[in-house]
Coordinates of C-alpha atoms in Angstrom, one line a residue:
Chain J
X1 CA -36.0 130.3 139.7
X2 CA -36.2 132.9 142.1
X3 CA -33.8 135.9 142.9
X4 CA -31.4 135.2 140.0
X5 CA -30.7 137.4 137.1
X6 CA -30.9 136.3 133.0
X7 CA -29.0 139.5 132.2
X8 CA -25.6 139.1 133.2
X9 CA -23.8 141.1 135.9
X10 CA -20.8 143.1 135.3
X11 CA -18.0 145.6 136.1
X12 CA -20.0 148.5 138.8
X13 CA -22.9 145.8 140.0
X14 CA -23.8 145.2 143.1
X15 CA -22.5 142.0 144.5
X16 CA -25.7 139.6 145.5
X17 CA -26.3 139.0 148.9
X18 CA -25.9 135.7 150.6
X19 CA -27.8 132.4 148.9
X20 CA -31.4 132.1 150.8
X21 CA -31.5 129.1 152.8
X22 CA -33.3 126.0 150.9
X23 CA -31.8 127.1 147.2
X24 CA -28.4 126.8 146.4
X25 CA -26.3 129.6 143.7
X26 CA -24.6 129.1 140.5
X27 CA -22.5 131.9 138.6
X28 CA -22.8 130.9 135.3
X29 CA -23.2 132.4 131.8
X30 CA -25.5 131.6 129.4
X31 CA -23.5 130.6 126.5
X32 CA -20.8 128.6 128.6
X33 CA -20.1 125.1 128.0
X34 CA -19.1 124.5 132.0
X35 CA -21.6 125.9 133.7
X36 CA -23.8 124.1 131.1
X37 CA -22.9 120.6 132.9
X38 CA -24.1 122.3 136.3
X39 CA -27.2 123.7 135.3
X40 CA -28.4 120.3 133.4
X41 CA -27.1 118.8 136.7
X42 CA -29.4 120.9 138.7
X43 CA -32.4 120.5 136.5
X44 CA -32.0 116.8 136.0
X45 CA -31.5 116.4 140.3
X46 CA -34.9 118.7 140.6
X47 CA -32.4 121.1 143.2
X48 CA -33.7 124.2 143.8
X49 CA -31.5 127.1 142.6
X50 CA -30.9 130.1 141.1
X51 CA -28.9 131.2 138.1
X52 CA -26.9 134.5 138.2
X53 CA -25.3 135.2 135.0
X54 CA -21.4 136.9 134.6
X55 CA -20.6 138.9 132.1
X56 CA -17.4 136.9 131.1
X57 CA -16.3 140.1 128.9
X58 CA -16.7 142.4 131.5
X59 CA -16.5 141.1 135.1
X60 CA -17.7 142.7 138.2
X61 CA -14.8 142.8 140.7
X62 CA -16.9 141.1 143.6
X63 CA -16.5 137.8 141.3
X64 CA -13.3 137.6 142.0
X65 CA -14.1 137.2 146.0
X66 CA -16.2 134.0 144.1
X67 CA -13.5 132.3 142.3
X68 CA -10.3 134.3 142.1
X69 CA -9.6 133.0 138.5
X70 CA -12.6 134.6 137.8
X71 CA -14.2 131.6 136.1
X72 CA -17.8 129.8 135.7
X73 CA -19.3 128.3 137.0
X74 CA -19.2 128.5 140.7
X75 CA -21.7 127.2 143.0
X76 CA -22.9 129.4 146.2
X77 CA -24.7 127.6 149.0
X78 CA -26.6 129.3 152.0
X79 CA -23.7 128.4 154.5
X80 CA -21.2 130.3 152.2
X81 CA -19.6 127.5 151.0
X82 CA -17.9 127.6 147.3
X83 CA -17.8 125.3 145.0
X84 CA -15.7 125.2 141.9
X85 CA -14.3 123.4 138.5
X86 CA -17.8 122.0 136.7
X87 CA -16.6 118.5 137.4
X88 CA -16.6 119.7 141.0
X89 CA -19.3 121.2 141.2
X90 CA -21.8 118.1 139.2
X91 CA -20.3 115.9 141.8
X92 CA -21.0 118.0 144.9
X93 CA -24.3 118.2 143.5
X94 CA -24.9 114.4 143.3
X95 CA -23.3 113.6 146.2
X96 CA -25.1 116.3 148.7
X97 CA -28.5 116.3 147.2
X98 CA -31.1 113.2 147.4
X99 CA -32.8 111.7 145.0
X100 CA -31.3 109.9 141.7
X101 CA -27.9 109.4 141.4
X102 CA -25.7 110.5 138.5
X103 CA -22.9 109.0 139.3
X104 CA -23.3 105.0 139.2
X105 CA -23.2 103.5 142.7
X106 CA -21.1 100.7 141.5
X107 CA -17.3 101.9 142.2
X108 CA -16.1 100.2 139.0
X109 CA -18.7 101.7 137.3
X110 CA -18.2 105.1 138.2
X111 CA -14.6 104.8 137.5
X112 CA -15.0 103.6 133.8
X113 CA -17.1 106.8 133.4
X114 CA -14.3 108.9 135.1
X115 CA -11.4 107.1 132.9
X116 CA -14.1 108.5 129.6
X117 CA -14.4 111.9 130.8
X118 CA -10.7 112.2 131.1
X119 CA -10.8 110.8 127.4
X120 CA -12.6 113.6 126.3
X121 CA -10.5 116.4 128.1
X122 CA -8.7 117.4 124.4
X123 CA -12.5 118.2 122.8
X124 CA -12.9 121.7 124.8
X125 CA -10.2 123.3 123.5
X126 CA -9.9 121.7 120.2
X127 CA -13.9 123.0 119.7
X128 CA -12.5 126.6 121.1
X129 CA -10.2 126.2 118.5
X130 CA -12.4 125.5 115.9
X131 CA -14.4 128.3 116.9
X132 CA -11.3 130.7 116.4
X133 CA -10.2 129.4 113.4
X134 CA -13.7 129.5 111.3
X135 CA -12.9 132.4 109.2
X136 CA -9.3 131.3 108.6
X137 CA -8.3 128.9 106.1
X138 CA -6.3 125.7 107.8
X139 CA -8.2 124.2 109.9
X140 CA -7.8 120.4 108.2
X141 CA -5.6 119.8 111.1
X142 CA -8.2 120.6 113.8
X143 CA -10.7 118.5 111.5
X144 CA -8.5 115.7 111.5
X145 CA -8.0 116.3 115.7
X146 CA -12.2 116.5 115.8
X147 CA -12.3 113.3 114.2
X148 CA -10.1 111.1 115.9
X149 CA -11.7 112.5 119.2
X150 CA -15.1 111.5 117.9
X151 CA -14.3 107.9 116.1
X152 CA -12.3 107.5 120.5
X153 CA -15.9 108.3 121.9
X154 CA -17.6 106.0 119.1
X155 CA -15.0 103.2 120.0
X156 CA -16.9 103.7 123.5
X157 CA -20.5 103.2 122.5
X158 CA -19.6 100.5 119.9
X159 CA -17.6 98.3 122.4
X160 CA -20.7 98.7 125.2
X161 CA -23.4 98.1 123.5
X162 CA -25.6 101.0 124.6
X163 CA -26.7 104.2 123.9
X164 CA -25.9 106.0 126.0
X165 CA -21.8 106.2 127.5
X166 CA -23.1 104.9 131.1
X167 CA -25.4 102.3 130.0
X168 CA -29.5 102.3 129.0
X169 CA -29.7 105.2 130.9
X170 CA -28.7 108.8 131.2
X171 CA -26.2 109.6 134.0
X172 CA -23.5 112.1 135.0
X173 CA -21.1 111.6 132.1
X174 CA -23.5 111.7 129.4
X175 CA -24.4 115.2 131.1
X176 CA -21.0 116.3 131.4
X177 CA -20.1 115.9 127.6
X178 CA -23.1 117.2 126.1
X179 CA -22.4 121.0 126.3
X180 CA -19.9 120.5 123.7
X181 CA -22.0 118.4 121.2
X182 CA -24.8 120.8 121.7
X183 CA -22.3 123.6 119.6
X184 CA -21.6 121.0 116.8
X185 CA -24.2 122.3 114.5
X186 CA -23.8 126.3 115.3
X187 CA -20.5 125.5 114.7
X188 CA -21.3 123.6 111.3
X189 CA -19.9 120.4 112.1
X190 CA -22.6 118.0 112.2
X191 CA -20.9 115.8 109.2
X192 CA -18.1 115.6 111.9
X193 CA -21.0 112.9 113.0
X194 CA -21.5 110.9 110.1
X195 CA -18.8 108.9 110.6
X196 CA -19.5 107.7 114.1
X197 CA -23.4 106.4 113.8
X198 CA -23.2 105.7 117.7
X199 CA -22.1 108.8 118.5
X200 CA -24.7 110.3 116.5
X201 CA -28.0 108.3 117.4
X202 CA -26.4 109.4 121.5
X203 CA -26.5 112.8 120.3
X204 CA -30.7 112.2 118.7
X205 CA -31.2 110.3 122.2
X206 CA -29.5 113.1 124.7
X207 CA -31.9 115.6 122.7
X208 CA -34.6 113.8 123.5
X209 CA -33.9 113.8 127.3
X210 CA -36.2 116.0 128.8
X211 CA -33.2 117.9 131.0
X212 CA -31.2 118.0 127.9
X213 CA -34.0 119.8 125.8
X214 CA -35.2 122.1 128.5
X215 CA -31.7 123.6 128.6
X216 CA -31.5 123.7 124.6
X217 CA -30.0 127.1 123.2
X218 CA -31.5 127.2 119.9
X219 CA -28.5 127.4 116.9
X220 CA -29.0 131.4 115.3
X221 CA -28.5 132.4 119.0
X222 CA -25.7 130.7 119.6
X223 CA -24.2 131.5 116.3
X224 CA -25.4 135.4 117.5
X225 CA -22.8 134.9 120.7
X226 CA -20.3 133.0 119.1
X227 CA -19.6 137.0 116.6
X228 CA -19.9 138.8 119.2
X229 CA -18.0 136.8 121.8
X230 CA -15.3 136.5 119.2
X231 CA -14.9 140.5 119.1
X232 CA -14.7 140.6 122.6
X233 CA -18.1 142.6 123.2
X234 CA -19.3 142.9 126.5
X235 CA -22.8 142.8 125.0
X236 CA -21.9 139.0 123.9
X237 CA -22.9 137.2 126.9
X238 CA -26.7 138.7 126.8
X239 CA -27.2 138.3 123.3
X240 CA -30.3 137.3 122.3
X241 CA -32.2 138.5 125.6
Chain V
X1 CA 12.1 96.3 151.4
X2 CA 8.2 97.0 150.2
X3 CA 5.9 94.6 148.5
X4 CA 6.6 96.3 144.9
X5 CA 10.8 94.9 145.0
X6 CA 10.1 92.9 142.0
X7 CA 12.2 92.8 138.5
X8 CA 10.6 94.1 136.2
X9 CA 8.8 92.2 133.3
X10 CA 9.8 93.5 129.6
X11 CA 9.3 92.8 126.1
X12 CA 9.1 89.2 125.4
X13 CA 7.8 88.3 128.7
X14 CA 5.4 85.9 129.7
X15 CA 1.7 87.7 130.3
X16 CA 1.1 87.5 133.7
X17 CA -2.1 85.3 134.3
X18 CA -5.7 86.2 136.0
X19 CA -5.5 88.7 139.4
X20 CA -6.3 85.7 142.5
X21 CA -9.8 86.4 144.2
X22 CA -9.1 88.3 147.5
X23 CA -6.1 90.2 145.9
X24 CA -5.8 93.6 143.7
X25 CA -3.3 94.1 140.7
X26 CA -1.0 97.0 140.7
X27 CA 1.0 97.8 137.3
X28 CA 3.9 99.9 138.6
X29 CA 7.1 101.0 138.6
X30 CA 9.3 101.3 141.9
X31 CA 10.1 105.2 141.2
X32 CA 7.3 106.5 139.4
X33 CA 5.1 109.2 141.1
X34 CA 2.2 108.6 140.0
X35 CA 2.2 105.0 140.8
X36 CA 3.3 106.0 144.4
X37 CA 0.1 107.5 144.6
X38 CA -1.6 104.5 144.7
X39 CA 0.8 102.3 146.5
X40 CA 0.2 105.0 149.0
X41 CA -3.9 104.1 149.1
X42 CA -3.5 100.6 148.9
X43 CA -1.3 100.4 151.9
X44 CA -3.1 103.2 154.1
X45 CA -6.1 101.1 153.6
X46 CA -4.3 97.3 154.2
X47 CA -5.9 96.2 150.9
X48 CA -4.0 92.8 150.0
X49 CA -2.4 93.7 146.6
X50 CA 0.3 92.3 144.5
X51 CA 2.7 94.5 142.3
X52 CA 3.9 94.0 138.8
X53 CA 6.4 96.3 137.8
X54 CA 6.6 97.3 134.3
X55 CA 10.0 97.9 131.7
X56 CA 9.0 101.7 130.9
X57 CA 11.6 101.8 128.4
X58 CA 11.3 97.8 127.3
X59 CA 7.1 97.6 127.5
X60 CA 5.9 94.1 127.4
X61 CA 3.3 93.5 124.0
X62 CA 0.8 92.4 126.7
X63 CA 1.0 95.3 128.7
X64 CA -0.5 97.6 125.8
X65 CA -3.7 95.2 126.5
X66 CA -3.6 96.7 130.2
X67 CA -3.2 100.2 128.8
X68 CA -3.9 101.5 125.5
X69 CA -0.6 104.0 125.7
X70 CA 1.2 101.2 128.4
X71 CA 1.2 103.9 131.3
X72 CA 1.0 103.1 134.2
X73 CA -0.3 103.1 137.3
X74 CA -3.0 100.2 136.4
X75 CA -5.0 98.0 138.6
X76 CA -7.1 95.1 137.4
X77 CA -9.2 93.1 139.9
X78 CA -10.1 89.3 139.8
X79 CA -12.8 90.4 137.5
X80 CA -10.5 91.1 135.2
X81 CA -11.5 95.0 135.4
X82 CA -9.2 97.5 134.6
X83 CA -8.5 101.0 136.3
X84 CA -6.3 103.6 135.2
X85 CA -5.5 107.2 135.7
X86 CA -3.6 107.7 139.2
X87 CA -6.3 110.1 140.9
X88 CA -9.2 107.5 139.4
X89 CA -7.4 104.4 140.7
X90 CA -7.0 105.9 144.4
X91 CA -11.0 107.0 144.4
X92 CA -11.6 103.5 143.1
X93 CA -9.8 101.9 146.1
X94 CA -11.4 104.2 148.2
X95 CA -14.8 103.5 147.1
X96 CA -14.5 100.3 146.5
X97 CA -12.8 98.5 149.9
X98 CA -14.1 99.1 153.7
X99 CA -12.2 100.5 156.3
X100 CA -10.8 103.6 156.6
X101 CA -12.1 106.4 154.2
X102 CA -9.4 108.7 152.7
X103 CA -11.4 111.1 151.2
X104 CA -14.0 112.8 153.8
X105 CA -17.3 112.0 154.3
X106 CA -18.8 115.5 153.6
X107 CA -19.7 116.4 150.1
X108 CA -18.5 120.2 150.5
X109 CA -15.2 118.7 152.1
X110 CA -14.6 116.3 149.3
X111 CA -15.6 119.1 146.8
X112 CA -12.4 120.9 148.4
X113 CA -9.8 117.8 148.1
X114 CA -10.6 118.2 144.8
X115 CA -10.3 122.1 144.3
X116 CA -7.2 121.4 146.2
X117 CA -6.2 119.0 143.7
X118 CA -6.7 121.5 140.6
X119 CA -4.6 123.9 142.7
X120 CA -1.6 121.2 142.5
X121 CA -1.3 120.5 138.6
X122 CA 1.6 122.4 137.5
X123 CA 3.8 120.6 140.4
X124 CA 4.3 117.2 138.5
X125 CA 5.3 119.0 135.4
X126 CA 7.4 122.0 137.1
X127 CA 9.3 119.1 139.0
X128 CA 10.1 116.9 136.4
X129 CA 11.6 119.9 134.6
X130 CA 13.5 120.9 136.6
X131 CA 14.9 117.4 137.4
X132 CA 15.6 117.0 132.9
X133 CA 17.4 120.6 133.2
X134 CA 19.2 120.0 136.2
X135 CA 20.5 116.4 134.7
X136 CA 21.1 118.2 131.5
X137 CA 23.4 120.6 132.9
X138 CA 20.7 123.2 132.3
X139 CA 19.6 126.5 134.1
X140 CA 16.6 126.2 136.0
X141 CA 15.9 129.2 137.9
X142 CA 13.1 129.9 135.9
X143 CA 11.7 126.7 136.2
X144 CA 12.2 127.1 140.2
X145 CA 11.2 130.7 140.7
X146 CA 7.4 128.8 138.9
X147 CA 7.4 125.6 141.9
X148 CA 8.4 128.2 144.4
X149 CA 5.2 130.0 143.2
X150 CA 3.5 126.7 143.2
X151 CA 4.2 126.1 147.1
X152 CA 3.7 129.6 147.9
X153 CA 0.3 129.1 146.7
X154 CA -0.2 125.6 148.9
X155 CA 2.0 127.5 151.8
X156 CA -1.0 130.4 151.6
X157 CA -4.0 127.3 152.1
X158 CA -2.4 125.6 155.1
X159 CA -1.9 129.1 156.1
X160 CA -5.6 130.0 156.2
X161 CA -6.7 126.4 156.8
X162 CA -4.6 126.5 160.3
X163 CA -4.2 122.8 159.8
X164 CA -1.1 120.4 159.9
X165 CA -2.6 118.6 157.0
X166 CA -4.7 119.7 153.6
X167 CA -7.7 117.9 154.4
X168 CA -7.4 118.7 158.4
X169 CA -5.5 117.6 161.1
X170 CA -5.5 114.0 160.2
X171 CA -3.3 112.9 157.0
X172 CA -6.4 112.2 154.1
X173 CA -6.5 111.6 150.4
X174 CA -5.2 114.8 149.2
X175 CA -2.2 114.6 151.3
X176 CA -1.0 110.9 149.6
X177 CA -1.8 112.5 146.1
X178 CA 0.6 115.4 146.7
X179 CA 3.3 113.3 148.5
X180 CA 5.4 111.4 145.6
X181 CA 6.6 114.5 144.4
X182 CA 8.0 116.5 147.6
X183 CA 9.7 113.1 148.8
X184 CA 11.7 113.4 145.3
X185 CA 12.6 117.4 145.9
X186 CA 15.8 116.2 147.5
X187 CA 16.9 113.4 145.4
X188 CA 15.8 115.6 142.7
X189 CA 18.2 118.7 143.5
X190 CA 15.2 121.1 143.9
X191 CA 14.9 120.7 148.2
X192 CA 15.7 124.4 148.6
X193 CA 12.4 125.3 146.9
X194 CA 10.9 124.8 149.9
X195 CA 12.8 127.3 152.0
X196 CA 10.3 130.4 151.6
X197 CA 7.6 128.2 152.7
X198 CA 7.7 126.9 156.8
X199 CA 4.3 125.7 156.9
X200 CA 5.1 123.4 153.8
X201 CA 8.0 122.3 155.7
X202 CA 5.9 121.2 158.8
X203 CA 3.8 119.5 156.3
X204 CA 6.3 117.3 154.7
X205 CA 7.9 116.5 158.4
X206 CA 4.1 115.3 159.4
X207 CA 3.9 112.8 156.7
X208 CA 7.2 111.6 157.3
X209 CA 5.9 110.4 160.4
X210 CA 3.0 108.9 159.1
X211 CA 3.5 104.9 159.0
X212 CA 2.2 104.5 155.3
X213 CA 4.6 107.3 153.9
X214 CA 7.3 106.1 155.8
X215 CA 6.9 102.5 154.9
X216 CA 7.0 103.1 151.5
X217 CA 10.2 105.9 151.7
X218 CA 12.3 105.1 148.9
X219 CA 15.9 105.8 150.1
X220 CA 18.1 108.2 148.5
X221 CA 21.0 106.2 147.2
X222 CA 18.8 103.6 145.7
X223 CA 16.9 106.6 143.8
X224 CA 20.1 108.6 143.1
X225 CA 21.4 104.8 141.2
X226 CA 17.8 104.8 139.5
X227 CA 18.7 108.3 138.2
X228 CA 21.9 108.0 137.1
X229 CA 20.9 104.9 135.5
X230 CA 17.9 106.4 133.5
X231 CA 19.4 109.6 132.3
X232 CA 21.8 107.5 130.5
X233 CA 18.7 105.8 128.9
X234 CA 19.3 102.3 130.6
X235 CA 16.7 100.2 130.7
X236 CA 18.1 98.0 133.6
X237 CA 17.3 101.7 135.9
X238 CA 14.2 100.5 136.6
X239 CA 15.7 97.4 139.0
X240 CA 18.5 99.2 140.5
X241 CA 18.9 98.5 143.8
X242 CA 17.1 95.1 143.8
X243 CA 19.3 91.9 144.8
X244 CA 19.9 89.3 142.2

């Protein structure tokens, strides 16, 4: 990774300079679940890149000439092109880099895995929710929403047959999922698994995937974000560093 | 007339049997948006397709075996394969059948169909609310001074694209997914919010002229009958205008 930055860039920084030719750019932020299907994308296509990190709580003002909503993750390229929504941006990536395909070539296929990932469009916000609720009392009606989104991903594995939601094998919409699963047990909701065994030997099977655990953020660091994030501090997004 | 001027099928109708080789299945409904959208891909591409018009407010059993809610649009294949979400169905087509590509070839130019696409979200939604307050006797300017921002926002990217179309200067994917819902400003009572925006205009004169919009231009009086008819919770709206 060369010319990017771990600690995150805020309000008064210098905006980078254009994206060397040969690597490609990705605004991202440690901690977030979005850029988190872009950077597994990039690691699992072997594309050369570098990460710079956004301070989310505290934004520099060039960003905004990046993505004027002001999100992550955007992708940079060398011609100046930008890229971004993470479901954008993993499917640029497949489709202008060589090498193995995330998407399935099959058009059928590919579609099934698109008519899943618009399946699981509830379990962002339900688990950003979750996350606001955990020192308040009600949140048996979130449970009862993270469980019926769970058992509709089960349903999924159980009628294919496989482990993994595109088949035997890893691909794009495995990838694009995972970010969230990856908070279940910072967020202390692993028994939200126990009642989908499918759903829980993909989750032992993605952690074995050697993208998957390269990109691991381990669960006292997240939990570290999650306080800080939650009291707006712009020191959130570097915790840990 | 178009290939989708079929009666509808309803509760306690027969289940239609297996999609012929050769031909694609469309579950549709003759006024629904969404369902344009892919009625627009499957003629732009001359893919041989037959339509089956669903009873919105009467859904066949069967059809929940298409859908697991019973929305449409659907297609299912010979293979029995089933395809649903509007945008989904139109990639599928494209992908799936030679000929003429609607979305571009270029990665980064595909990437941007589908920003555009994000940009576009709050239209269906802003439009259809309008339409309920409108019909309801309502006050919508709030609802309208919203779309106006909407188009102000599309107005600003044909603005700094320079082209007649989204995707260029030929008509492409992103233009068919946008259409259904400024052919129903009109018929809708909502045309003026388009007034602030010329280059818009230009845009929706364009694909007038393009033969897949136009063949499939549903005209005003039969939609105005549709209308009436489903406001008043009819269920026989969704055949108006059909003979016998």
């Amino acid at each position: 990774m060369s010319g990017g930055t771990v600690r995150s860039l805020g309000k008064g920084s210098a905006p980078p300079g254009p994206v060397p030719e040969g690597l490609i750019r990705v605004y991202s932020m440690r901690f977030c679940p979005f850029a988190k299907r872009t950077l597994l994308v990039l690691r699992a296509k072997g594309i050369r890149h570098e990460v710079i990190n956004i301070n989310l709580k505290n934004k520099p003002e060039w960003f905004f000439k990046k993505n004027p909503l002001g999100l992550v993750p955007v992708l940079e390229t060398s011609l100046g092109q930008l890229i971004c929504e993470s479901a954008i941006t993993c499917e640029y990536l497949d489709e202008a880099y060589p090498g193995k395909k995330l998407w399935p070539e099959d058009p059928y296929e590919k579609a099934c895995q698109k008519m899943v990932f618009e399946s699981f469009s509830k379990m962002p916000s339900l688990m950003i929710s979750f996350l606001r609720t955990q020192n308040k009392e009600d949140c048996s009606g979130l449970k009862e929403e993270l469980h019926k989104e769970f058992s509709k991903l089960e349903e999924v594995l159980t009628n294919k047959k496989t482990t993994f939601f595109g088949g035997s094998s890893l691909s794009m919409i495995d990838y694009l999922i995972w970010p969230w699963f990856e908070w279940l047990e910072a967020l202390e909701l692993n028994e939200y698994v126990d009642h989908t065994p499918n759903l829980k030997l993909w989750m032992a099977s993605m952690r074995k995937d050697p993208t998957v655990s390269s990109l691991l953020t381990d669960v006292k660091t997240f939990q570290g974000f999650f306080n800080l994030y939650m009291q707006n501090s712009p020191e959130a997004c570097d915790y840990g560093l | 007339m178009t290939d989708d001027a079929t009666r509808t099928l309803g509760k306690g109708s027969i289940p239609p049997g297996p999609v012929p080789e050769g031909v694609i299945r469309l579950y549709s409904m003759r006024f629904c948006p969404y369902a344009h959208r892919t009625r627009l891909v499957l003629r732009a591409k001359g893919i041989r397709h037959e339509v089956i018009n669903i009873n919105l407010r009467n859904k066949p059993e069967w059809y929940f075996t298409k859908h697991p809610f019973g929305q449409i649009p659907v297609l299912e294949n010979s293979k029995c394969q089933l395809i649903y979400e509007s945008v989904i169905a139109c990639e599928y087509l494209d992908d799936a059948y030679p000929g003429r590509k609607l979305y571009p070839y270029d990665p980064y130019e595909r990437a941007r169909q589908k920003m555009l696409l994000e940009l576009f979200y709050k239209v269906p939604h802003l439009t259809k609310e309008c339409l309920v307050a409108l019909r309801c006797g309502r006050d919508c300017a709030d609802l309208k001074l919203a779309l106006r921002q909407e188009f102000c926002n599309l107005e600003e990217i044909l603005g700094y694209q320079n082209t007649v179309f989204f995707g260029g200067d030929c008509i492409s994917m992103i233009d068919y997914l946008f259409w259904p819902w400024f052919e129903r400003l009109d018929v809708y009572g909502i045309a003026d919010c388009v007034n602030h925006t010329p280059t818009l205009r230009l845009w929706i004169a364009a694909m007038k002229q393009d033969p897949t919009v136009c063949s499939l231009l549903t005209d005003k009086n039969t939609f105005l009958g549709f209308l009436n008819l489903y406001f008043q919770n009819n269920p026989a709206a969704f055949d108006y205008g059909l003979s016998c």
